[in-house]
Backbone as JSON, one array per atom type, in Angstrom:
{
  "sequence": "MDSSPRAKAPPPTFLFTVYVILGLVTSFLFGRYPGVVPDDLIAELCPSIVVVCVFLTTYSVWDVMACGVAKQNSGISDKQYKDMPARIPEEVFLAERAQMNQVEQIPSFVVATFSFSILVNGHVGALF",
  "N": [[-6.94, 30.32, -53.21], [-9.33, 30.33, -50.75], [-12.19, 28.14, -51.26], [-14.4, 27.43, -49.77], [-17.75, 27.69, -48.54], [-19.09, 30.23, -46.79], [-20.87, 31.25, -43.99], [-22.93, 34.11, -43.61], [-22.69, 36.49, -40.94], [-25.03, 37.4, -38.62], [-26.84, 40.36, -38.43], [-25.94, 43.05, -36.27], [-28.04, 44.39, -34.8], [-30.02, 42.22, -34.86], [-28.76, 40.43, -33.15], [-28.69, 42.05, -30.77], [-31.32, 42.46, -30.27], [-32.32, 39.81, -29.85], [-30.85, 39.2, -27.53], [-31.7, 41.0, -25.67], [-34.47, 40.28, -25.77], [-34.25, 37.56, -24.51], [-33.07, 38.16, -22.18], [-34.98, 39.8, -20.84], [-37.11, 38.09, -20.72], [-36.28, 36.06, -19.14], [-35.48, 37.45, -16.85], [-38.29, 38.47, -16.06], [-39.55, 35.87, -15.54], [-37.92, 34.53, -13.73], [-36.84, 36.29, -11.95], [-36.51, 38.83, -9.11], [-38.48, 41.26, -7.74], [-38.06, 44.23, -9.46], [-35.09, 46.0, -8.67], [-34.66, 45.06, -6.17], [-32.45, 43.85, -3.8], [-31.0, 40.68, -3.18], [-31.72, 39.1, -0.03], [-30.1, 37.3, 1.27], [-27.03, 37.34, 0.37], [-24.83, 35.72, 0.14], [-25.89, 33.24, 0.06], [-27.39, 33.34, -2.25], [-25.34, 33.45, -4.35], [-23.87, 31.1, -4.0], [-24.6, 28.84, -5.74], [-23.63, 29.87, -8.06], [-20.96, 30.39, -7.68], [-20.09, 27.72, -7.44], [-20.32, 26.83, -9.9], [-18.73, 28.37, -11.37], [-16.38, 27.56, -10.18], [-16.13, 24.86, -11.09], [-16.03, 25.23, -13.71], [-13.59, 26.37, -13.9], [-12.04, 24.45, -12.99], [-12.4, 22.45, -14.94], [-11.26, 23.73, -17.2], [-8.74, 23.85, -16.38], [-7.84, 21.17, -16.38], [-8.64, 20.0, -18.92], [-8.16, 21.89, -21.06], [-5.74, 23.3, -20.55], [-3.93, 21.28, -19.87], [-4.2, 19.65, -22.24], [-3.15, 21.17, -23.96], [-0.5, 21.18, -23.01], [0.14, 18.41, -23.53], [-0.13, 18.14, -26.19], [2.18, 19.69, -26.93], [3.98, 18.23, -25.77], [3.69, 15.64, -27.14], [4.55, 16.72, -29.68], [7.0, 17.38, -29.51], [7.77, 19.83, -28.89], [8.21, 21.04, -26.36], [10.47, 20.32, -25.55], [12.37, 21.94, -26.52], [14.43, 24.76, -26.91], [13.63, 28.41, -27.03], [15.0, 29.73, -29.39], [15.28, 27.54, -30.78], [12.95, 26.73, -31.7], [10.35, 25.85, -34.3], [9.66, 27.72, -37.35], [6.85, 27.52, -37.81], [4.33, 26.18, -35.75], [3.32, 22.72, -34.99], [0.13, 21.65, -36.45], [-1.42, 20.49, -34.47], [-0.65, 21.49, -31.97], [-1.03, 24.15, -32.47], [-3.84, 24.28, -32.71], [-4.69, 23.37, -30.13], [-3.57, 25.38, -28.39], [-4.9, 27.49, -29.44], [-7.69, 26.77, -28.58], [-7.21, 26.88, -26.03], [-6.7, 29.61, -25.51], [-9.19, 30.8, -26.45], [-10.78, 29.97, -24.43], [-9.51, 31.61, -22.39], [-10.2, 34.13, -23.25], [-12.82, 34.14, -23.03], [-13.41, 33.98, -20.18], [-13.45, 36.23, -18.35], [-15.99, 37.62, -19.24], [-17.85, 35.51, -18.96], [-17.72, 35.0, -16.15], [-18.38, 37.69, -15.11], [-20.99, 38.11, -16.24], [-22.41, 35.63, -15.01], [-22.21, 36.23, -12.15], [-23.44, 38.79, -12.16], [-26.04, 38.27, -13.2], [-26.7, 36.41, -11.25], [-26.91, 38.14, -8.97], [-28.79, 40.12, -9.67], [-31.03, 38.88, -10.76], [-31.63, 36.09, -10.12], [-30.05, 33.63, -8.38], [-30.02, 30.92, -8.3], [-30.97, 30.24, -10.9], [-29.12, 31.65, -12.57], [-26.92, 29.93, -11.98], [-27.69, 27.9, -13.78], [-27.84, 28.9, -16.13]],
  "CA": [[-8.05, 30.91, -52.61], [-10.47, 29.34, -50.16], [-13.62, 28.36, -51.86], [-15.45, 26.8, -48.98], [-18.73, 28.61, -48.45], [-19.09, 31.02, -45.61], [-22.23, 31.9, -43.53], [-22.96, 35.39, -43.15], [-23.07, 36.77, -39.65], [-26.24, 38.13, -38.38], [-26.59, 41.68, -38.07], [-25.83, 43.47, -34.82], [-29.39, 44.56, -34.37], [-30.65, 41.29, -34.52], [-28.23, 39.81, -31.89], [-28.95, 42.79, -29.69], [-32.74, 42.16, -29.99], [-32.47, 38.44, -29.11], [-30.34, 39.17, -26.19], [-32.76, 41.91, -24.84], [-35.65, 39.57, -25.4], [-33.95, 36.54, -23.69], [-32.85, 38.9, -20.77], [-36.39, 40.24, -20.34], [-37.82, 36.72, -20.41], [-35.67, 35.36, -17.75], [-35.78, 38.28, -15.74], [-39.68, 38.44, -15.5], [-39.89, 34.7, -15.3], [-37.14, 33.92, -12.67], [-36.44, 37.35, -11.13], [-37.26, 39.23, -8.12], [-39.11, 42.34, -8.06], [-36.85, 45.16, -9.92], [-34.46, 46.96, -7.7], [-34.46, 44.44, -4.92], [-31.25, 43.08, -3.67], [-31.38, 39.51, -2.44], [-31.75, 39.08, 1.57], [-28.82, 36.56, 1.83], [-26.16, 37.24, -0.92], [-23.93, 34.45, 0.02], [-26.54, 31.91, -0.46], [-27.64, 33.36, -3.58], [-24.18, 33.3, -4.87], [-23.15, 29.95, -3.73], [-24.56, 28.08, -6.89], [-22.93, 30.36, -9.25], [-19.74, 30.12, -7.19], [-19.8, 26.3, -7.65], [-20.51, 26.69, -11.26], [-17.41, 29.0, -11.75], [-15.37, 26.69, -9.81], [-16.2, 23.46, -11.85], [-15.54, 25.69, -15.0], [-12.1, 26.81, -13.9], [-11.42, 23.14, -12.86], [-12.43, 21.69, -16.15], [-10.42, 24.52, -17.91], [-7.26, 23.45, -16.02], [-7.6, 19.74, -16.72], [-8.95, 19.65, -20.29], [-7.62, 22.71, -22.09], [-4.41, 23.5, -20.35], [-3.36, 19.98, -19.78], [-4.15, 18.96, -23.34], [-2.02, 21.92, -24.7], [0.9, 20.5, -22.63], [0.2, 17.03, -23.86], [0.19, 18.46, -27.61], [3.44, 20.19, -26.99], [4.94, 17.1, -25.53], [3.7, 14.75, -28.18], [5.07, 17.15, -31.13], [8.7, 17.48, -29.27], [8.2, 21.12, -28.69], [8.34, 21.11, -25.04], [12.05, 19.83, -25.04], [13.27, 22.73, -27.36], [14.61, 26.31, -26.32], [12.8, 29.37, -27.9], [15.61, 29.98, -30.56], [15.15, 26.24, -31.73], [11.44, 26.47, -32.21], [10.19, 25.98, -35.76], [8.76, 28.95, -37.6], [5.22, 27.19, -37.9], [4.22, 25.0, -35.05], [2.51, 21.7, -35.61], [-1.28, 21.97, -36.24], [-2.19, 20.07, -33.2], [-0.24, 22.4, -31.06], [-1.79, 25.36, -32.83], [-5.3, 24.15, -32.36], [-4.63, 23.14, -28.63], [-3.11, 26.74, -27.91], [-6.35, 28.33, -29.86], [-8.88, 26.28, -27.78], [-7.13, 27.43, -24.63], [-6.77, 31.12, -25.84], [-10.53, 31.01, -26.65], [-11.36, 29.91, -22.99], [-9.31, 32.78, -21.55], [-10.96, 35.31, -23.68], [-14.38, 34.07, -22.72], [-13.58, 33.72, -18.86], [-13.92, 37.47, -17.84], [-17.26, 37.83, -19.53], [-18.74, 34.68, -18.37], [-17.76, 35.5, -14.63], [-18.9, 38.93, -14.69], [-22.31, 37.86, -16.63], [-22.84, 34.81, -14.15], [-22.57, 36.81, -10.92], [-24.33, 40.01, -12.38], [-27.26, 37.77, -13.42], [-27.19, 36.09, -9.99], [-27.17, 39.01, -8.01], [-29.71, 40.9, -10.08], [-32.17, 38.17, -11.26], [-31.94, 34.91, -9.48], [-28.82, 32.87, -8.25], [-30.2, 29.6, -8.85], [-31.25, 30.03, -12.42], [-27.97, 32.13, -12.99], [-26.02, 28.91, -12.17], [-28.22, 26.89, -14.55], [-27.59, 29.43, -17.37]],
  "C": [[-8.94, 30.03, -52.0], [-11.87, 29.52, -50.69], [-14.65, 27.71, -51.09], [-16.47, 28.09, -48.71], [-18.89, 29.03, -46.97], [-20.54, 31.52, -45.33], [-22.24, 33.21, -43.27], [-23.59, 35.49, -41.74], [-24.39, 37.63, -39.58], [-25.86, 39.59, -37.88], [-26.68, 42.13, -36.58], [-27.19, 43.69, -33.96], [-30.19, 43.42, -33.95], [-30.17, 40.53, -33.19], [-28.67, 40.6, -30.64], [-30.42, 42.57, -29.26], [-33.11, 40.85, -29.4], [-31.94, 38.4, -27.79], [-31.25, 39.92, -25.24], [-33.92, 40.91, -24.77], [-35.47, 38.38, -24.23], [-33.62, 37.07, -22.18], [-34.16, 39.2, -20.19], [-37.15, 39.03, -19.86], [-37.37, 36.11, -19.21], [-35.91, 36.29, -16.7], [-37.24, 38.31, -15.29], [-39.91, 37.02, -15.12], [-39.25, 34.13, -13.97], [-36.82, 34.99, -11.76], [-37.23, 37.83, -10.2], [-37.87, 40.59, -8.67], [-37.93, 43.28, -8.4], [-36.33, 46.17, -8.85], [-34.38, 46.2, -6.21], [-33.31, 43.71, -4.8], [-31.71, 41.85, -2.8], [-30.91, 39.63, -0.75], [-30.46, 38.4, 1.9], [-27.96, 36.58, 0.52], [-25.29, 36.19, -1.05], [-24.74, 33.31, -0.45], [-27.23, 32.06, -1.73], [-26.53, 33.35, -4.75], [-23.54, 32.07, -4.99], [-23.39, 29.03, -5.03], [-23.87, 28.54, -7.95], [-21.4, 30.28, -9.03], [-19.17, 28.61, -7.6], [-19.37, 26.12, -9.26], [-19.02, 27.26, -11.97], [-16.1, 28.19, -11.52], [-15.03, 25.39, -10.68], [-15.66, 23.96, -13.2], [-13.97, 25.87, -15.0], [-11.31, 25.39, -13.62], [-11.26, 22.45, -14.17], [-11.45, 22.34, -17.27], [-8.95, 23.98, -17.68], [-6.86, 22.22, -16.58], [-7.62, 19.59, -18.12], [-8.17, 20.76, -21.31], [-6.17, 22.95, -21.67], [-3.63, 22.32, -20.26], [-3.24, 19.39, -21.4], [-3.22, 19.93, -24.27], [-0.64, 21.57, -24.36], [0.94, 19.29, -23.26], [0.51, 17.14, -25.45], [1.58, 18.76, -27.78], [4.38, 18.96, -26.85], [4.89, 15.94, -26.69], [4.63, 15.26, -29.47], [6.72, 17.41, -30.72], [9.0, 18.87, -28.87], [8.58, 21.58, -27.26], [9.77, 21.01, -24.64], [12.76, 21.15, -25.74], [13.28, 24.27, -26.72], [13.76, 27.13, -27.37], [13.58, 29.67, -29.31], [15.4, 28.75, -31.43], [13.81, 26.1, -32.18], [11.48, 26.67, -33.65], [9.39, 27.17, -36.02], [7.25, 28.78, -37.62], [5.22, 26.1, -36.84], [3.33, 24.17, -35.45], [0.93, 22.05, -35.37], [-2.07, 21.44, -35.09], [-1.85, 20.88, -32.05], [-1.01, 23.75, -31.16], [-3.31, 25.32, -32.38], [-5.4, 23.92, -30.78], [-4.43, 24.67, -27.97], [-4.43, 27.55, -28.34], [-7.33, 28.02, -28.98], [-8.48, 26.82, -26.38], [-7.09, 29.02, -24.6], [-8.23, 31.52, -25.88], [-11.07, 31.1, -25.2], [-10.92, 31.23, -22.23], [-9.88, 34.12, -22.09], [-12.41, 35.48, -23.29], [-14.41, 34.06, -21.09], [-14.18, 35.0, -18.18], [-15.4, 37.76, -18.01], [-18.26, 37.04, -18.99], [-18.76, 34.78, -16.76], [-18.62, 36.58, -14.34], [-20.64, 38.7, -15.11], [-22.9, 36.94, -15.47], [-23.09, 35.43, -12.87], [-23.57, 38.05, -11.16], [-25.66, 39.3, -12.33], [-27.76, 37.07, -11.88], [-27.53, 36.87, -8.97], [-28.48, 39.93, -8.4], [-31.0, 40.2, -10.3], [-32.55, 37.09, -10.34], [-30.57, 33.92, -9.55], [-28.99, 31.48, -8.68], [-30.37, 29.27, -10.28], [-29.77, 30.65, -13.14], [-26.77, 30.94, -13.11], [-26.39, 28.07, -13.35], [-27.81, 27.51, -15.98], [-26.13, 29.82, -17.69]]
}
């Protein structure tokens, strides 16, 4: 049995409350008048587009390449599927898990970034 102490997750209502408060604060401090669409949508989205492109570039260079390097170092990349071990080495497992975490987070990151940039403020959306 794993006897390491585990932190309790905060209740969903607490997380919802924190996100609503943060959303309201950023909307009222940095946002436009509610219901107003930006005059120049392209200019409003440009900073966020740059941030998403930088994110995708660093994902490709750091996460995808690190996974390939880990497979190369462990010798897995030279094997066919039928010759793969039942358990992959820990270094490869962790590299693949880091890459999968990024893939799982990309859709919500892109949608949230562009939604905030359109509805609140493009320059602030690129910073958050």
